[in-house]
Amino acid sequence: MLAGLLAACVGAAPRSARTSEAALVTAPASLVDPFIGTSNWANDFPGADLPFGMVQWSPDTPSRPHGGGYEYRDSAITGFSLTHLSGPGCDGAGDIPVLPTIGAVDTSATEGFSHTHESASPGSYAVTLDNGVTTELTATPRSGMARFTFPSTTAANLLFKLSGSQAGDSRTAFTAVSDTEVSGQVTSGGFCKASNTYTVYFDMVFDRPFTSHGTDAATAAHRPATPAPSTPPGAPDAANPLRLHGTEPTPSQSAPAARGALNDGHVTFDTTRSHVVQAKVGLSYVSVANAAANRATENPGWNLTSVRNAALHAWDSALGRVRIAGGTPARRTVFYTALYHSLLHPNLISDSNRQYPGFDGTTHTVDRGHRAAYANYSGWDIYRSQAQLEALVDPQAASDTAQSMLDDDDQTGQFPKWSENNGESHIMVGDPADAILADYYAFGATHFDSAAALAGMIKEGTDANSNRPGLNYLRQLGYLPSDGTYGCCNFYGPAATTLEYDTADFAISALAGTLGDTAHQASFADRAQDWRNLFNPASGFIQPRDTSGSWTQGFDPTSGKNFVEGDSWKYTPMVPFNLHGLATAMGGNAAMAAFLDTDLSSFTGAGGHTDLGNEPSLDIPWEYDYIGRPYQTQQTVRRIQDQIWTDSPSGLAGNDDLGEMSSWYVWSALGMYPETPGTADLALGSPLFTRALVTLPSGHTLTIKADGAADNAPYVQKARWNGIPWNNAYAPAEAISSGGTLDYTLGTNANTAWAASPTSAPRSYPGAGH
């Protein structure tokens, strides 16, 4: 009793009465800083776009980081490309760079600039280049608009660097339709050395005639790499060291597109009397005609201010689904910028007439009852927390995305894994579509053919396919052996991939249970426990095994061999659906606590321990909740927020991976995390802000209040749910569906008694056999 009284006193909140409530943010887009994540290899971009839009009109700089194309430390711009990917680990997009220049036409030109003459906000970007040209950019979902203000000159050029897609091009075309319109196309692809290709078409009109135009033969600086030959049958995979995203060579799936002519284009204006040239451009992945229709449909006028304001309004609407109050200005900026980055992908790929290019190489029409088709899935990354956030904030887009994934499965016989536009790259490992689809459904995006989704997931988890090479080993051995034969589809890291398949299997089980399929719920939950076959009680680690059943020789928990972008320190805790079972296998909660204490002694990978700049470590800080120590989750998550996230260009550690890293911050700032894929289970931390209101897909509201919230006060002293004391380290089951009010009192000292009992831990799912 005395110990309990002391704990209560030591952990008391710094104030005895609730402070007056701070005002909720009313214009969240105004708090976004698109320059966050444009350095330190986060690979984000600062240009104009809309939530999940097709167009990202953004500057590229000479360093041209993967996907984002813009490095804040550079001092020159090579062009303003119309497509970008936010934070991947390989070259991609960066299609159709346009650059304003003065004087003689030189399609290899670059122009200097200074950040003092540059600005960006959601849906808008502007810069004055050293050559005196001011470029202002904005966007609609499928089109872009620009205003170029030139000095007085007879040689005001717009260069179309069509051969300048980030991964190179295999063919380009440029046509002057009239003296106020140009159109064309580029074919690119080869994401992470894969064989995928896509063609993007454009049509641009000007508000005044150009005086001349032309094309120039070009040699692209980068080209899609020739895929590596397929692994000979029967040959074991080579050992794989620790890798950055996507650097593993990809076996050939189909021949790359035949290389055609590579030409850049240009138009020239006389700006001696009027200095302003306005342009509107439409994109399409189907045809030039569709590109022109997208432009005409979405932006029929010439009012750039109106289009820019509409883009800002669209962002305010999307970001306003999560409204916060309190916190420092810097924290609010980091939060809404992270939410902004979380809502950039996946991207529209269907046109205003509902046509889109399928994975089968033919043109399709958006399914009846759906608004659009989507593309660009960084599957291995986003299933962890971005998919859940997408469903929560925009259930319509998430539902349409889910249906798009079903269409991809119909067209090719498999769900997308890491796809770029309408082509699969097979980059990374596992079968992430299972978790993504189940995540969407669990978090309220249910407007898709869930029965067909489950059927496809079960088929992919049962019959041999290129998304799950080595499926036969799961049946025979219950794990993927390090000396196995896989032969296709970018397979590597068998120990890590086994865990990825376990997560996919559990997600299938979760969706099956939700839809009433109890047989598959049980069978896939049981197979998800295959992680036990790689857990070595003697070492306390997940270890690779050979086909003989022996532990693979030379195991070192700090080695990346047989793992994927990590080691056993990072992967041993990756059993997010059965952490109670993992703790028991380790010898109990105290043993797991000791493991986590060591693992989380570094957030940057030092000593082989957690790297919170990469996905395999994202679940780990929340796992103290499962062993009676939620105060350590509260403390650790706050330290990560403090050490990794700032309101600066370098304020994000590691590739943003199409919004996955940013989504982690959003969840953590709300004081919760979707630890268990395929479910709406939320492990609790502590909120950063005094109040947050989340508009749920159901239309209800989840309100989170935190009296005493401050950077140095991460510790939960007590909590209430709808006015009733809440002493659990997980959110109530109805929090995401029906909403309610979760009310915290926070303090500067740990209350080790709060939610510490075994019954207060978030749920684990051991399967029927355990």
mmCIF file of C-alpha atoms in Angstrom, residues 192-196 225-232 248-257 424-426 466 487-491:
data_model
loop_
_atom_site.group_PDB
_atom_site.id
_atom_site.type_symbol
_atom_site.label_atom_id
_atom_site.label_comp_id
_atom_site.label_asym_id
_atom_site.label_seq_id
_atom_site.Cartn_x
_atom_site.Cartn_y
_atom_site.Cartn_z
ATOM 1 C CA CYS A 192 14.877 -0.306 -58.563
ATOM 2 C CA LYS A 193 16.261 -2.120 -61.628
ATOM 3 C CA ALA A 194 12.931 -3.814 -62.320
ATOM 4 C CA SER A 195 11.483 -4.324 -65.790
ATOM 5 C CA ASN A 196 8.278 -2.334 -65.300
ATOM 6 C CA ALA A 225 18.631 -0.820 -65.965
ATOM 7 C CA THR A 226 18.515 -4.135 -67.761
ATOM 8 C CA PRO A 227 17.056 -6.643 -65.296
ATOM 9 C CA ALA A 228 19.292 -9.387 -63.987
ATOM 10 C CA PRO A 229 18.712 -12.837 -65.481
ATOM 11 C CA SER A 230 16.446 -15.237 -63.638
ATOM 12 C CA THR A 231 18.063 -17.449 -61.022
ATOM 13 C CA PRO A 232 18.822 -20.902 -62.500
ATOM 14 C CA GLU A 248 18.488 -5.847 -54.741
ATOM 15 C CA PRO A 249 18.594 -6.722 -58.477
ATOM 16 C CA THR A 250 15.265 -7.927 -59.792
ATOM 17 C CA PRO A 251 14.857 -11.004 -61.991
ATOM 18 C CA SER A 252 13.415 -10.430 -65.407
ATOM 19 C CA GLN A 253 9.657 -10.676 -65.725
ATOM 20 C CA SER A 254 9.292 -9.320 -69.218
ATOM 21 C CA ALA A 255 11.512 -7.654 -71.763
ATOM 22 C CA PRO A 256 11.940 -3.910 -71.292
ATOM 23 C CA ALA A 257 10.186 -1.677 -73.756
ATOM 24 C CA GLU A 424 4.886 -4.247 -60.744
ATOM 25 C CA SER A 425 8.508 -4.058 -59.629
ATOM 26 C CA HIS A 426 8.474 -6.834 -56.977
ATOM 27 C CA SER A 466 5.370 -14.725 -57.497
ATOM 28 C CA GLY A 487 14.204 -18.469 -58.181
ATOM 29 C CA CYS A 488 12.162 -15.366 -58.799
ATOM 30 C CA CYS A 489 10.620 -12.148 -57.762
ATOM 31 C CA ASN A 490 13.380 -10.395 -55.850
ATOM 32 C CA PHE A 491 13.362 -12.937 -53.056
#
